[in-house]
Coordinates of C-alpha atoms in Angstrom, one line a residue:
M1068 CA -129.5 58.2 -155.5
K1069 CA -131.6 58.9 -158.8
I1070 CA -131.9 56.5 -160.8
A1071 CA -134.0 57.7 -164.6
R1072 CA -134.8 55.3 -167.4
F1073 CA -134.5 57.6 -171.0
S1074 CA -133.9 57.3 -174.5
T1075 CA -131.5 58.8 -177.9
E1076 CA -132.7 58.7 -180.4
G1077 CA -132.3 55.9 -182.8
E1078 CA -131.7 53.9 -179.1
D1079 CA -133.6 51.2 -176.5
P1080 CA -133.9 52.4 -173.4
R1081 CA -131.6 52.8 -171.1
Y1082 CA -131.5 53.5 -167.4
G1083 CA -128.6 55.2 -165.8
I1084 CA -127.6 57.2 -162.7
L1085 CA -128.6 60.8 -162.2
D1086 CA -125.5 62.8 -162.0
E1087 CA -125.0 66.6 -162.1
R1088 CA -125.7 67.5 -165.7
A1089 CA -125.1 63.8 -166.9
L1090 CA -126.5 60.1 -167.3
V1091 CA -124.0 57.4 -166.1
V1092 CA -125.8 53.7 -168.0
L1093 CA -126.6 50.9 -165.8
A1094 CA -125.7 48.0 -167.9
G1095 CA -129.1 47.1 -167.0
D1096 CA -131.9 48.1 -165.1
P1097 CA -131.0 48.0 -161.6
M1098 CA -134.4 46.1 -161.2
Y1099 CA -132.7 42.5 -161.4
Q1100 CA -129.1 44.2 -162.3
G1101 CA -127.7 46.1 -159.2
F1102 CA -126.4 50.0 -160.2
E1103 CA -123.5 47.9 -162.6
T1104 CA -121.7 51.3 -164.9
T1105 CA -120.8 51.0 -168.2
G1106 CA -118.1 53.8 -168.3
E1107 CA -120.4 55.9 -170.6
R1108 CA -122.1 59.6 -169.6
V1109 CA -125.0 61.0 -171.4
P1110 CA -126.3 64.5 -171.2
L1111 CA -129.1 65.2 -170.0
S1112 CA -129.5 67.5 -172.9
D1113 CA -128.9 64.5 -175.3
A1114 CA -131.5 62.3 -173.0
K1115 CA -135.4 61.4 -173.3
L1116 CA -136.0 61.4 -169.8
L1117 CA -139.4 57.7 -169.9
A1118 CA -142.1 56.3 -167.2
P1119 CA -139.1 55.3 -164.1
V1120 CA -140.7 52.7 -164.6
I1121 CA -142.8 50.2 -166.3
P1122 CA -145.2 48.3 -163.6
R1123 CA -144.5 44.9 -165.0
S1124 CA -147.7 43.3 -162.3
K1125 CA -149.4 46.2 -161.3
V1126 CA -150.5 50.6 -160.1
I1127 CA -151.9 50.4 -156.3
G1128 CA -154.0 53.2 -155.4
V1129 CA -153.9 54.6 -151.5
G1130 CA -157.0 56.2 -151.5
L1131 CA -158.7 59.5 -149.3
N1132 CA -154.9 59.3 -147.4
Y1133 CA -154.8 62.6 -146.3
A1134 CA -158.3 63.9 -144.1
E1135 CA -158.6 67.5 -145.9
H1136 CA -158.3 65.5 -149.2
V1137 CA -160.9 63.5 -147.1
S1138 CA -163.6 66.7 -145.4
E1139 CA -162.8 68.6 -150.0
M1140 CA -163.9 64.6 -152.0
D1141 CA -167.2 64.9 -148.9
E1142 CA -166.1 61.0 -147.5
R1143 CA -165.0 60.0 -144.5
S1144 CA -162.2 58.8 -142.8
A1145 CA -161.7 54.4 -143.0
D1146 CA -160.2 52.5 -141.1
D1147 CA -158.5 50.5 -143.2
P1148 CA -156.2 52.0 -145.5
V1149 CA -158.8 52.4 -149.5
V1150 CA -156.5 50.5 -152.6
F1151 CA -157.8 49.9 -155.7
L1152 CA -155.7 49.1 -158.9
K1153 CA -154.2 50.7 -162.6
P1154 CA -153.4 49.3 -165.4
N1155 CA -149.5 49.6 -166.0
T1156 CA -151.1 50.6 -169.7
S1157 CA -151.9 54.1 -167.9
V1158 CA -148.2 54.7 -167.4
I1159 CA -146.6 57.9 -169.0
G1160 CA -143.3 59.4 -168.6
P1161 CA -142.9 62.4 -167.7
E1162 CA -143.3 65.5 -171.2
D1163 CA -145.7 62.4 -171.7
P1164 CA -149.3 63.9 -172.8
I1165 CA -151.7 63.2 -170.7
R1166 CA -155.2 63.1 -173.0
L1167 CA -158.3 63.5 -172.0
P1168 CA -161.0 61.1 -173.7
A1169 CA -164.2 62.6 -175.0
D1170 CA -167.2 63.0 -173.2
I1171 CA -166.8 61.7 -169.8
G1172 CA -167.1 64.4 -167.7
R1173 CA -165.0 66.3 -165.3
V1174 CA -161.3 65.0 -165.7
D1175 CA -158.9 66.4 -162.5
H1176 CA -154.9 65.9 -160.8
E1177 CA -153.9 63.7 -158.3
G1178 CA -150.1 64.9 -156.6
E1179 CA -148.6 62.1 -154.9
L1180 CA -146.0 60.3 -153.7
A1181 CA -145.6 57.0 -155.5
I1182 CA -143.5 53.3 -154.1
V1183 CA -141.3 51.2 -156.1
I1184 CA -140.8 47.5 -155.2
G1185 CA -137.9 46.8 -155.6
S1186 CA -138.5 43.3 -154.5
L1187 CA -141.1 40.2 -153.9
A1188 CA -142.7 41.1 -151.1
K1189 CA -146.3 39.0 -148.9
N1190 CA -147.4 39.3 -144.6
V1191 CA -144.2 42.5 -145.1
A1192 CA -144.5 43.4 -141.8
K1193 CA -144.7 47.8 -140.9
E1194 CA -140.9 47.2 -139.4
D1195 CA -139.1 45.9 -142.0
F1196 CA -140.9 48.3 -144.9
A1197 CA -137.9 49.5 -146.6
S1198 CA -136.2 46.4 -147.6
V1199 CA -139.0 45.8 -149.7
I1200 CA -138.9 49.1 -150.8
L1201 CA -136.2 50.2 -154.4
G1202 CA -136.6 54.5 -153.9
Y1203 CA -139.6 56.7 -154.4
T1204 CA -141.0 58.6 -157.7
V1205 CA -144.4 61.8 -157.9
A1206 CA -146.9 60.1 -159.5
N1207 CA -149.9 62.3 -160.5
D1208 CA -153.3 59.5 -160.6
V1209 CA -155.1 61.6 -163.0
T1210 CA -159.0 60.5 -162.2
A1211 CA -162.5 61.4 -164.1
R1212 CA -164.1 62.2 -161.3
D1213 CA -167.7 62.3 -162.8
L1214 CA -167.4 59.1 -164.0
Q1215 CA -165.3 57.7 -160.6
A1216 CA -168.8 59.2 -158.6
R1217 CA -171.1 57.3 -161.3
D1218 CA -169.9 53.8 -161.7
G1219 CA -169.5 54.5 -157.8
Q1220 CA -166.2 51.6 -157.9
W1221 CA -163.0 53.3 -159.9
A1222 CA -161.6 50.9 -161.8
R1223 CA -162.7 53.4 -165.3
A1224 CA -162.2 56.7 -163.5
K1225 CA -158.5 55.8 -163.3
G1226 CA -157.6 53.1 -165.9
F1227 CA -157.3 55.6 -169.1
D1228 CA -154.2 55.4 -171.4
T1229 CA -152.4 57.9 -169.5
F1230 CA -153.7 58.5 -167.0
C1231 CA -150.5 58.4 -164.7
P1232 CA -148.2 59.9 -165.2
L1233 CA -144.4 58.8 -163.8
G1234 CA -141.3 60.5 -162.8
P1235 CA -138.7 61.7 -163.6
V1236 CA -136.0 59.6 -161.1
I1237 CA -136.4 57.3 -159.0
E1238 CA -134.9 58.1 -155.7
T1239 CA -133.8 55.5 -153.9
E1240 CA -131.9 57.8 -150.5
I1241 CA -134.7 59.3 -149.5
D1242 CA -136.3 60.1 -145.6
P1243 CA -139.9 59.7 -147.6
S1244 CA -142.5 60.5 -143.8
D1245 CA -141.4 64.5 -144.4
I1246 CA -141.3 65.2 -147.6
R1247 CA -143.7 68.2 -149.6
I1248 CA -146.3 67.8 -152.3
E1249 CA -147.2 70.2 -155.2
T1250 CA -148.8 70.5 -157.7
R1251 CA -149.2 73.4 -160.2
V1252 CA -151.5 73.8 -163.1
D1253 CA -150.4 77.0 -165.7
G1254 CA -148.0 77.2 -162.9
D1255 CA -150.8 77.5 -160.3
L1256 CA -150.7 76.5 -157.1
R1257 CA -152.8 73.6 -156.1
Q1258 CA -152.2 71.0 -153.7
A1259 CA -149.0 71.7 -151.2
A1260 CA -149.2 69.5 -148.4
S1261 CA -146.0 67.1 -146.6
T1262 CA -146.6 63.4 -146.7
N1263 CA -146.4 63.9 -142.5
E1264 CA -150.4 64.8 -142.7
M1265 CA -151.3 60.9 -144.1
V1266 CA -153.5 58.7 -142.5
H1267 CA -151.5 55.2 -143.3
D1268 CA -149.0 56.3 -143.4
I1269 CA -145.8 54.5 -146.0
P1270 CA -145.0 50.9 -143.4
T1271 CA -148.9 50.6 -142.6
L1272 CA -149.5 50.9 -146.1
I1273 CA -146.4 48.1 -147.5
E1274 CA -148.2 45.7 -144.1
F1275 CA -151.7 46.2 -145.3
I1276 CA -151.5 46.4 -149.2
S1277 CA -148.5 43.3 -149.0
S1278 CA -151.1 41.5 -147.0
I1279 CA -153.9 41.0 -150.0
W1280 CA -151.1 41.7 -152.7
T1281 CA -148.1 39.3 -153.6
L1282 CA -145.7 42.8 -154.9
L1283 CA -143.1 42.3 -158.1
P1284 CA -140.6 44.4 -158.4
G1285 CA -141.2 46.7 -160.9
D1286 CA -144.9 47.3 -158.4
V1287 CA -146.1 51.3 -157.6
I1288 CA -147.6 52.3 -154.7
L1289 CA -149.5 55.5 -155.7
T1290 CA -149.9 56.8 -151.8
G1291 CA -152.6 59.1 -151.1
T1292 CA -153.1 63.5 -153.3
P1293 CA -153.2 65.8 -150.2
A1294 CA -156.0 68.8 -150.7
G1295 CA -156.4 70.7 -153.4
V1296 CA -157.4 68.1 -156.2
G1297 CA -159.2 70.3 -159.3
A1298 CA -159.8 69.6 -162.6
I1299 CA -157.6 70.4 -165.7
R1300 CA -158.5 71.2 -169.7
D1301 CA -156.9 71.0 -172.6
G1302 CA -153.8 72.8 -173.4
E1303 CA -152.9 73.8 -169.4
V1304 CA -149.7 72.5 -167.9
V1305 CA -149.6 69.4 -164.4
E1306 CA -146.9 70.4 -162.9
V1307 CA -146.2 68.0 -159.3
T1308 CA -142.8 68.4 -157.7
I1309 CA -142.1 66.7 -154.5
S1310 CA -139.1 67.5 -153.3
G1311 CA -135.9 65.5 -153.1
I1312 CA -136.6 63.5 -156.0
G1313 CA -137.9 66.3 -158.9
S1314 CA -140.8 67.4 -160.5
L1315 CA -143.1 65.8 -163.3
R1316 CA -144.5 67.6 -165.9
N1317 CA -147.7 67.2 -168.1
P1318 CA -148.8 69.2 -170.8
V1319 CA -153.3 68.2 -171.4
I1320 CA -154.6 67.7 -175.0
A1321 CA -158.3 66.7 -175.2
R1322 CA -158.7 63.7 -177.5
H1323 CA -161.6 64.3 -180.1

């Protein structure tokens, strides 16, 4: 089931289930009110898709989680996952522009599978990982690469406004263990991999991260990016596609 958060002209954001070319409108936020429908259908052509979730608490990133990406960054794999936080103010939705701040140097795309947490979770065992997940979406962990190297920690480089595109939907019924991720810039393929190449798989990530932070409904975990990260520039369009979920497309605009 694909869940979308959307708006129509003059209306507040609503939630719907994607059904071919229409959205079956839900009575409320499915995170808290389940999947009761109102009977209304909104043609997809009349709706603007928004970020499918705005985390109320946090976005958690996982770094260096694909072996080839570790090599291209000239890093070494760690025994434990490398984790960091992005503010929820960095989240944008499909077709929203990634805005590049002036004078920060190179900015990279990082296409990723994202986990959307569906329930309160603390110290979750690997075998129970699925019980705390609402579903999965597509993410782009935009990164100011020069600042990341300069600062030595990643908060500023990862945390600018617009640096966390999410969407287009949350897919609740997918096996995330072996699905394909592709990133294109202006149509040129930059990244291509399967989630089965992760160094730390999703059950491991849920167990590890929930041992550090209490996960709240709506929290998002970015599971890491494959090899092929590269610079994005003013006027380009970045599109991250994950099989079974969809494509997340965002134009890039420089701030002056």
